[in-house]
Amino acid sequence: MVSQKSKTASNVVTFVTPNISYFTEQKYLTDAEMAFLFRLSTVLDSENCINREGERYLTQSELAQRMEMSRENTNRLIGALERKGLLKKETNNEINSKMAQYKVFVNPNILFYGETSCTVPLPIKHLFAESVRNSVMDELPFKV
């Protein structure tokens, strides 16, 4: 998993909730696809790419390993979300024997990576301030 710590501006993944709600109402996504989109948020980079690590692109097997999923489920879900227009594969023209054949991007109409530019309302901050106290929640790298 990629984590970024910064003393200045922090970057986050934003889920476009009106679109997610719409997909839910339309029964457009399966539970597995919704869960996979949530997992993709942990590997998304600044270009909305899910399989770039540094200067190279991960194969789907490497991506599956990074996400702690089976290669078969990763490939199946990428294919399903690509067919539904939520993921897009582009040929990797920089390919060599150790690089992925494709770059895989997430449609920014569902989720995107970027700087925190909105302010979380104070009532929401208070709502979650004491909700769950455990070592995982206490060590979050970015807290609103």
Short mmCIF file of N, CA and C in Angstrom, two decimals:
data_model
loop_
_atom_site.label_atom_id
_atom_site.label_comp_id
_atom_site.label_asym_id
_atom_site.label_seq_id
_atom_site.Cartn_x
_atom_site.Cartn_y
_atom_site.Cartn_z
N MET A 1 0.82 -1.17 0.00
CA MET A 1 0.00 0.00 0.00
C MET A 1 0.88 1.24 0.00
N VAL A 2 0.45 2.26 -0.70
CA VAL A 2 1.18 3.50 -0.76
C VAL A 2 0.61 4.44 0.28
N SER A 3 1.48 5.03 1.07
CA SER A 3 1.00 6.06 1.99
C SER A 3 1.90 7.27 1.84
N GLN A 4 1.30 8.42 1.94
CA GLN A 4 2.05 9.65 1.81
C GLN A 4 1.89 10.45 3.07
N LYS A 5 3.02 10.90 3.63
CA LYS A 5 2.97 11.76 4.79
C LYS A 5 3.59 13.08 4.39
N SER A 6 2.94 14.14 4.74
CA SER A 6 3.42 15.46 4.37
C SER A 6 3.07 16.42 5.49
N LYS A 7 3.97 17.36 5.76
CA LYS A 7 3.69 18.38 6.76
C LYS A 7 2.95 19.56 6.15
N THR A 8 2.85 19.59 4.81
CA THR A 8 2.14 20.67 4.14
C THR A 8 0.83 20.13 3.61
N ALA A 9 0.53 20.38 2.36
CA ALA A 9 -0.74 19.93 1.77
C ALA A 9 -0.79 18.41 1.70
N SER A 10 -1.93 17.87 2.00
CA SER A 10 -2.13 16.43 1.91
C SER A 10 -2.98 16.12 0.70
N ASN A 11 -2.76 14.96 0.12
CA ASN A 11 -3.57 14.51 -0.99
C ASN A 11 -4.48 13.39 -0.52
N VAL A 12 -5.66 13.37 -1.08
CA VAL A 12 -6.65 12.37 -0.71
C VAL A 12 -7.34 11.85 -1.96
N VAL A 13 -8.05 10.75 -1.80
CA VAL A 13 -8.90 10.24 -2.87
C VAL A 13 -10.32 10.66 -2.53
N THR A 14 -10.98 11.25 -3.50
CA THR A 14 -12.35 11.71 -3.32
C THR A 14 -13.30 10.80 -4.07
N PHE A 15 -14.29 10.28 -3.38
CA PHE A 15 -15.35 9.51 -4.01
C PHE A 15 -16.46 10.49 -4.40
N VAL A 16 -16.91 10.41 -5.62
CA VAL A 16 -17.96 11.31 -6.10
C VAL A 16 -19.29 10.68 -5.71
N THR A 17 -19.75 11.06 -4.52
CA THR A 17 -20.89 10.39 -3.92
C THR A 17 -22.20 10.49 -4.70
N PRO A 18 -22.49 11.61 -5.37
CA PRO A 18 -23.74 11.60 -6.15
C PRO A 18 -23.72 10.51 -7.23
N ASN A 19 -22.55 10.30 -7.82
CA ASN A 19 -22.45 9.26 -8.86
C ASN A 19 -22.51 7.87 -8.25
N ILE A 20 -21.88 7.69 -7.12
CA ILE A 20 -21.94 6.39 -6.45
C ILE A 20 -23.37 6.09 -6.04
N SER A 21 -24.08 7.09 -5.53
CA SER A 21 -25.49 6.91 -5.16
C SER A 21 -26.33 6.53 -6.38
N TYR A 22 -26.05 7.20 -7.48
CA TYR A 22 -26.77 6.91 -8.71
C TYR A 22 -26.51 5.47 -9.16
N PHE A 23 -25.25 5.06 -9.13
CA PHE A 23 -24.91 3.67 -9.51
C PHE A 23 -25.62 2.68 -8.60
N THR A 24 -25.70 3.02 -7.31
CA THR A 24 -26.37 2.14 -6.36
C THR A 24 -27.86 2.05 -6.68
N GLU A 25 -28.50 3.19 -6.91
CA GLU A 25 -29.93 3.20 -7.25
C GLU A 25 -30.21 2.40 -8.52
N GLN A 26 -29.29 2.50 -9.47
CA GLN A 26 -29.46 1.81 -10.75
C GLN A 26 -29.03 0.35 -10.70
N LYS A 27 -28.49 -0.07 -9.56
CA LYS A 27 -27.95 -1.43 -9.42
C LYS A 27 -26.91 -1.71 -10.51
N TYR A 28 -26.11 -0.68 -10.80
CA TYR A 28 -25.11 -0.74 -11.87
C TYR A 28 -23.87 -1.52 -11.46
N LEU A 29 -23.55 -1.49 -10.17
CA LEU A 29 -22.35 -2.15 -9.67
C LEU A 29 -22.72 -3.25 -8.69
N THR A 30 -21.97 -4.34 -8.76
CA THR A 30 -22.14 -5.42 -7.79
C THR A 30 -21.45 -5.00 -6.49
N ASP A 31 -21.75 -5.73 -5.43
CA ASP A 31 -21.08 -5.47 -4.16
C ASP A 31 -19.57 -5.66 -4.31
N ALA A 32 -19.17 -6.67 -5.06
CA ALA A 32 -17.74 -6.93 -5.27
C ALA A 32 -17.08 -5.79 -6.03
N GLU A 33 -17.77 -5.23 -7.01
CA GLU A 33 -17.21 -4.09 -7.77
C GLU A 33 -17.09 -2.85 -6.89
N MET A 34 -18.11 -2.60 -6.05
CA MET A 34 -18.03 -1.46 -5.13
C MET A 34 -16.87 -1.64 -4.16
N ALA A 35 -16.71 -2.83 -3.62
CA ALA A 35 -15.61 -3.09 -2.70
C ALA A 35 -14.26 -2.92 -3.41
N PHE A 36 -14.19 -3.36 -4.66
CA PHE A 36 -12.95 -3.24 -5.42
C PHE A 36 -12.61 -1.77 -5.67
N LEU A 37 -13.60 -0.95 -5.99
CA LEU A 37 -13.36 0.49 -6.16
C LEU A 37 -12.81 1.10 -4.88
N PHE A 38 -13.33 0.67 -3.75
CA PHE A 38 -12.82 1.17 -2.48
C PHE A 38 -11.36 0.76 -2.31
N ARG A 39 -11.05 -0.48 -2.66
CA ARG A 39 -9.65 -0.94 -2.57
C ARG A 39 -8.75 -0.19 -3.53
N LEU A 40 -9.27 0.14 -4.72
CA LEU A 40 -8.47 0.88 -5.69
C LEU A 40 -8.04 2.23 -5.15
N SER A 41 -8.84 2.79 -4.27
CA SER A 41 -8.50 4.10 -3.72
C SER A 41 -7.17 4.08 -2.98
N THR A 42 -6.72 2.90 -2.55
CA THR A 42 -5.45 2.80 -1.82
C THR A 42 -4.25 2.77 -2.75
N VAL A 43 -4.46 2.56 -4.03
CA VAL A 43 -3.34 2.48 -4.97
C VAL A 43 -3.40 3.56 -6.05
N LEU A 44 -4.37 4.43 -5.98
CA LEU A 44 -4.55 5.48 -6.97
C LEU A 44 -3.42 6.49 -6.88
N ASP A 45 -2.94 6.96 -8.03
CA ASP A 45 -1.87 7.97 -8.02
C ASP A 45 -2.39 9.30 -8.56
N SER A 46 -1.50 10.27 -8.68
CA SER A 46 -1.90 11.63 -9.05
C SER A 46 -2.46 11.76 -10.46
N GLU A 47 -2.28 10.75 -11.28
CA GLU A 47 -2.87 10.76 -12.64
C GLU A 47 -4.09 9.85 -12.73
N ASN A 48 -4.63 9.46 -11.57
CA ASN A 48 -5.77 8.55 -11.49
C ASN A 48 -5.44 7.17 -12.06
N CYS A 49 -4.18 6.81 -12.02
CA CYS A 49 -3.72 5.51 -12.50
C CYS A 49 -3.61 4.56 -11.31
N ILE A 50 -4.04 3.31 -11.51
CA ILE A 50 -4.01 2.35 -10.39
C ILE A 50 -2.81 1.43 -10.42
N ASN A 51 -2.07 1.39 -11.52
CA ASN A 51 -0.99 0.40 -11.57
C ASN A 51 0.39 1.00 -11.78
N ARG A 52 0.56 2.27 -11.45
CA ARG A 52 1.89 2.87 -11.55
C ARG A 52 2.54 2.86 -10.19
N GLU A 53 3.77 2.47 -10.18
CA GLU A 53 4.56 2.51 -8.95
C GLU A 53 5.90 3.12 -9.30
N GLY A 54 6.11 4.34 -8.87
CA GLY A 54 7.32 5.05 -9.26
C GLY A 54 7.30 5.33 -10.75
N GLU A 55 8.32 4.89 -11.44
CA GLU A 55 8.44 5.13 -12.88
C GLU A 55 7.98 3.94 -13.72
N ARG A 56 7.45 2.91 -13.09
CA ARG A 56 7.04 1.74 -13.86
C ARG A 56 5.57 1.41 -13.60
N TYR A 57 5.03 0.61 -14.50
CA TYR A 57 3.64 0.18 -14.40
C TYR A 57 3.60 -1.28 -14.00
N LEU A 58 2.78 -1.58 -13.00
CA LEU A 58 2.68 -2.94 -12.49
C LEU A 58 1.83 -3.80 -13.42
N THR A 59 2.19 -5.06 -13.53
CA THR A 59 1.34 -6.01 -14.22
C THR A 59 0.10 -6.24 -13.35
N GLN A 60 -0.93 -6.85 -13.91
CA GLN A 60 -2.12 -7.12 -13.11
C GLN A 60 -1.80 -8.10 -11.98
N SER A 61 -0.86 -9.00 -12.20
CA SER A 61 -0.44 -9.91 -11.12
C SER A 61 0.22 -9.14 -9.99
N GLU A 62 1.09 -8.19 -10.33
CA GLU A 62 1.75 -7.37 -9.31
C GLU A 62 0.74 -6.48 -8.59
N LEU A 63 -0.20 -5.93 -9.34
CA LEU A 63 -1.24 -5.11 -8.74
C LEU A 63 -2.07 -5.94 -7.76
N ALA A 64 -2.43 -7.14 -8.16
CA ALA A 64 -3.20 -8.03 -7.29
C ALA A 64 -2.44 -8.31 -6.00
N GLN A 65 -1.16 -8.58 -6.13
CA GLN A 65 -0.34 -8.84 -4.95
C GLN A 65 -0.29 -7.61 -4.04
N ARG A 66 -0.11 -6.45 -4.64
CA ARG A 66 -0.05 -5.20 -3.88
C ARG A 66 -1.35 -4.93 -3.14
N MET A 67 -2.48 -5.33 -3.76
CA MET A 67 -3.80 -5.11 -3.15
C MET A 67 -4.23 -6.28 -2.26
N GLU A 68 -3.37 -7.31 -2.17
CA GLU A 68 -3.65 -8.50 -1.38
C GLU A 68 -4.92 -9.21 -1.83
N MET A 69 -5.01 -9.38 -3.16
CA MET A 69 -6.14 -10.08 -3.78
C MET A 69 -5.57 -11.14 -4.72
N SER A 70 -6.42 -12.06 -5.12
CA SER A 70 -5.98 -13.05 -6.10
C SER A 70 -5.89 -12.38 -7.47
N ARG A 71 -5.01 -12.90 -8.30
CA ARG A 71 -4.86 -12.37 -9.66
C ARG A 71 -6.15 -12.56 -10.44
N GLU A 72 -6.81 -13.70 -10.25
CA GLU A 72 -8.04 -14.00 -10.97
C GLU A 72 -9.14 -12.98 -10.64
N ASN A 73 -9.34 -12.71 -9.35
CA ASN A 73 -10.38 -11.73 -8.95
C ASN A 73 -10.03 -10.33 -9.43
N THR A 74 -8.75 -9.96 -9.33
CA THR A 74 -8.32 -8.65 -9.80
C THR A 74 -8.60 -8.49 -11.28
N ASN A 75 -8.19 -9.49 -12.08
CA ASN A 75 -8.41 -9.43 -13.53
C ASN A 75 -9.90 -9.39 -13.87
N ARG A 76 -10.69 -10.19 -13.18
CA ARG A 76 -12.14 -10.24 -13.44
C ARG A 76 -12.78 -8.89 -13.13
N LEU A 77 -12.43 -8.29 -12.00
CA LEU A 77 -13.03 -7.02 -11.60
C LEU A 77 -12.55 -5.87 -12.47
N ILE A 78 -11.29 -5.87 -12.85
CA ILE A 78 -10.81 -4.84 -13.78
C ILE A 78 -11.57 -4.93 -15.09
N GLY A 79 -11.75 -6.13 -15.61
CA GLY A 79 -12.49 -6.32 -16.85
C GLY A 79 -13.93 -5.85 -16.74
N ALA A 80 -14.59 -6.21 -15.64
CA ALA A 80 -15.99 -5.82 -15.44
C ALA A 80 -16.13 -4.30 -15.34
N LEU A 81 -15.23 -3.66 -14.60
CA LEU A 81 -15.32 -2.20 -14.44
C LEU A 81 -14.91 -1.48 -15.71
N GLU A 82 -14.03 -2.08 -16.48
CA GLU A 82 -13.69 -1.49 -17.78
C GLU A 82 -14.89 -1.55 -18.72
N ARG A 83 -15.59 -2.67 -18.72
CA ARG A 83 -16.78 -2.80 -19.56
C ARG A 83 -17.87 -1.81 -19.16
N LYS A 84 -17.90 -1.44 -17.90
CA LYS A 84 -18.91 -0.50 -17.41
C LYS A 84 -18.45 0.95 -17.51
N GLY A 85 -17.27 1.18 -18.04
CA GLY A 85 -16.78 2.54 -18.26
C GLY A 85 -16.13 3.20 -17.05
N LEU A 86 -15.85 2.43 -16.01
CA LEU A 86 -15.27 3.01 -14.81
C LEU A 86 -13.75 2.87 -14.76
N LEU A 87 -13.21 1.98 -15.54
CA LEU A 87 -11.76 1.85 -15.70
C LEU A 87 -11.45 1.93 -17.18
N LYS A 88 -10.23 2.36 -17.49
CA LYS A 88 -9.80 2.48 -18.89
C LYS A 88 -8.37 1.97 -18.98
N LYS A 89 -8.16 1.06 -19.90
CA LYS A 89 -6.81 0.56 -20.17
C LYS A 89 -6.24 1.30 -21.37
N GLU A 90 -4.99 1.71 -21.26
CA GLU A 90 -4.28 2.30 -22.39
C GLU A 90 -3.01 1.50 -22.60
N THR A 91 -2.65 1.29 -23.85
CA THR A 91 -1.43 0.56 -24.15
C THR A 91 -0.23 1.31 -23.60
N ASN A 92 0.65 0.57 -22.96
CA ASN A 92 1.88 1.14 -22.42
C ASN A 92 2.93 1.12 -23.53
N ASN A 93 3.22 2.26 -24.11
CA ASN A 93 4.19 2.34 -25.21
C ASN A 93 5.63 2.26 -24.74
N GLU A 94 5.84 2.34 -23.43
CA GLU A 94 7.19 2.25 -22.87
C GLU A 94 7.52 0.83 -22.45
N ILE A 95 6.80 -0.12 -22.96
CA ILE A 95 6.86 -1.50 -22.48
C ILE A 95 8.23 -2.14 -22.70
N ASN A 96 8.66 -2.87 -21.69
CA ASN A 96 9.78 -3.79 -21.81
C ASN A 96 9.36 -5.07 -21.10
N SER A 97 10.21 -6.03 -21.04
CA SER A 97 9.82 -7.34 -20.53
C SER A 97 9.39 -7.33 -19.06
N LYS A 98 9.75 -6.30 -18.30
CA LYS A 98 9.42 -6.27 -16.88
C LYS A 98 8.29 -5.28 -16.57
N MET A 99 7.65 -4.76 -17.60
CA MET A 99 6.60 -3.78 -17.36
C MET A 99 5.25 -4.27 -17.86
N ALA A 100 4.21 -3.69 -17.32
CA ALA A 100 2.85 -4.04 -17.71
C ALA A 100 2.57 -3.62 -19.14
N GLN A 101 1.72 -4.37 -19.79
CA GLN A 101 1.31 -4.08 -21.15
C GLN A 101 0.37 -2.88 -21.21
N TYR A 102 -0.37 -2.65 -20.12
CA TYR A 102 -1.36 -1.58 -20.09
C TYR A 102 -1.17 -0.67 -18.88
N LYS A 103 -1.60 0.58 -19.04
CA LYS A 103 -1.78 1.51 -17.94
C LYS A 103 -3.29 1.47 -17.65
N VAL A 104 -3.67 1.46 -16.39
CA VAL A 104 -5.08 1.35 -16.03
C VAL A 104 -5.47 2.59 -15.21
N PHE A 105 -6.50 3.29 -15.69
CA PHE A 105 -6.95 4.54 -15.07
C PHE A 105 -8.38 4.40 -14.56
N VAL A 106 -8.69 5.14 -13.50
CA VAL A 106 -10.04 5.18 -12.94
C VAL A 106 -10.76 6.41 -13.50
N ASN A 107 -12.00 6.23 -13.88
CA ASN A 107 -12.84 7.32 -14.34
C ASN A 107 -13.00 8.32 -13.18
N PRO A 108 -12.59 9.58 -13.36
CA PRO A 108 -12.68 10.54 -12.26
C PRO A 108 -14.11 10.92 -11.90
N ASN A 109 -15.08 10.45 -12.63
CA ASN A 109 -16.47 10.69 -12.26
C ASN A 109 -16.92 9.78 -11.12
N ILE A 110 -16.05 8.84 -10.72
CA ILE A 110 -16.38 7.96 -9.60
C ILE A 110 -15.44 8.20 -8.43
N LEU A 111 -14.14 8.33 -8.70
CA LEU A 111 -13.18 8.69 -7.66
C LEU A 111 -11.95 9.29 -8.29
N PHE A 112 -11.31 10.19 -7.54
CA PHE A 112 -10.11 10.82 -8.05
C PHE A 112 -9.18 11.20 -6.91
N TYR A 113 -7.92 11.35 -7.28
CA TYR A 113 -6.85 11.68 -6.34
C TYR A 113 -6.52 13.15 -6.48
N GLY A 114 -6.32 13.83 -5.38
CA GLY A 114 -5.94 15.24 -5.47
C GLY A 114 -5.73 15.86 -4.11
N GLU A 115 -5.43 17.15 -4.14
CA GLU A 115 -5.22 17.89 -2.91
C GLU A 115 -6.53 18.05 -2.16
N THR A 116 -6.40 18.16 -0.86
CA THR A 116 -7.58 18.46 -0.06
C THR A 116 -7.91 19.93 -0.28
N SER A 117 -9.04 20.17 -0.85
CA SER A 117 -9.41 21.55 -1.14
C SER A 117 -10.73 21.93 -0.50
N CYS A 118 -11.37 20.97 0.09
CA CYS A 118 -12.64 21.31 0.74
C CYS A 118 -12.47 21.18 2.25
N THR A 119 -13.27 21.92 2.96
CA THR A 119 -13.22 21.90 4.41
C THR A 119 -14.32 20.97 4.90
N VAL A 120 -13.95 20.07 5.78
CA VAL A 120 -14.94 19.17 6.36
C VAL A 120 -15.71 19.94 7.43
N PRO A 121 -17.05 19.92 7.37
CA PRO A 121 -17.85 20.66 8.36
C PRO A 121 -17.53 20.20 9.80
N LEU A 122 -17.49 21.16 10.70
CA LEU A 122 -17.16 20.88 12.09
C LEU A 122 -18.06 19.81 12.73
N PRO A 123 -19.38 19.82 12.49
CA PRO A 123 -20.22 18.76 13.07
C PRO A 123 -19.79 17.35 12.64
N ILE A 124 -19.33 17.22 11.40
CA ILE A 124 -18.88 15.90 10.93
C ILE A 124 -17.59 15.52 11.62
N LYS A 125 -16.67 16.48 11.78
CA LYS A 125 -15.42 16.20 12.50
C LYS A 125 -15.74 15.70 13.91
N HIS A 126 -16.66 16.40 14.58
CA HIS A 126 -17.02 16.01 15.95
C HIS A 126 -17.70 14.65 15.98
N LEU A 127 -18.51 14.38 14.98
CA LEU A 127 -19.22 13.11 14.92
C LEU A 127 -18.26 11.93 14.95
N PHE A 128 -17.14 12.07 14.24
CA PHE A 128 -16.19 10.97 14.13
C PHE A 128 -14.99 11.10 15.05
N ALA A 129 -14.92 12.17 15.82
CA ALA A 129 -13.75 12.40 16.68
C ALA A 129 -13.53 11.29 17.69
N GLU A 130 -14.59 10.78 18.26
CA GLU A 130 -14.48 9.74 19.30
C GLU A 130 -15.18 8.45 18.92
N SER A 131 -15.55 8.29 17.66
CA SER A 131 -16.39 7.15 17.28
C SER A 131 -15.72 5.80 17.49
N VAL A 132 -14.51 5.64 17.03
CA VAL A 132 -13.80 4.37 17.18
C VAL A 132 -12.41 4.69 17.68
N ARG A 133 -12.05 4.15 18.81
CA ARG A 133 -10.72 4.36 19.36
C ARG A 133 -10.00 3.01 19.35
N ASN A 134 -9.03 2.89 18.47
CA ASN A 134 -8.17 1.71 18.46
C ASN A 134 -6.85 2.11 17.81
N SER A 135 -5.87 1.23 17.85
CA SER A 135 -4.53 1.59 17.37
C SER A 135 -4.52 1.93 15.89
N VAL A 136 -5.37 1.30 15.09
CA VAL A 136 -5.41 1.59 13.66
C VAL A 136 -5.97 2.99 13.42
N MET A 137 -7.10 3.29 14.03
CA MET A 137 -7.71 4.60 13.84
C MET A 137 -6.85 5.72 14.43
N ASP A 138 -6.18 5.44 15.52
CA ASP A 138 -5.34 6.47 16.16
C ASP A 138 -4.11 6.81 15.31
N GLU A 139 -3.68 5.90 14.46
CA GLU A 139 -2.47 6.10 13.66
C GLU A 139 -2.74 6.49 12.22
N LEU A 140 -3.93 6.94 11.92
CA LEU A 140 -4.24 7.37 10.55
C LEU A 140 -3.22 8.41 10.08
N PRO A 141 -2.69 8.28 8.86
CA PRO A 141 -1.71 9.24 8.39
C PRO A 141 -2.31 10.61 8.08
N PHE A 142 -3.58 10.68 7.78
CA PHE A 142 -4.25 11.95 7.50
C PHE A 142 -5.57 11.97 8.23
N LYS A 143 -5.72 12.96 9.07
CA LYS A 143 -6.97 13.09 9.82
C LYS A 143 -7.61 14.41 9.48
N VAL A 144 -8.91 14.39 9.27
CA VAL A 144 -9.62 15.62 8.93
C VAL A 144 -9.96 16.42 10.15
#
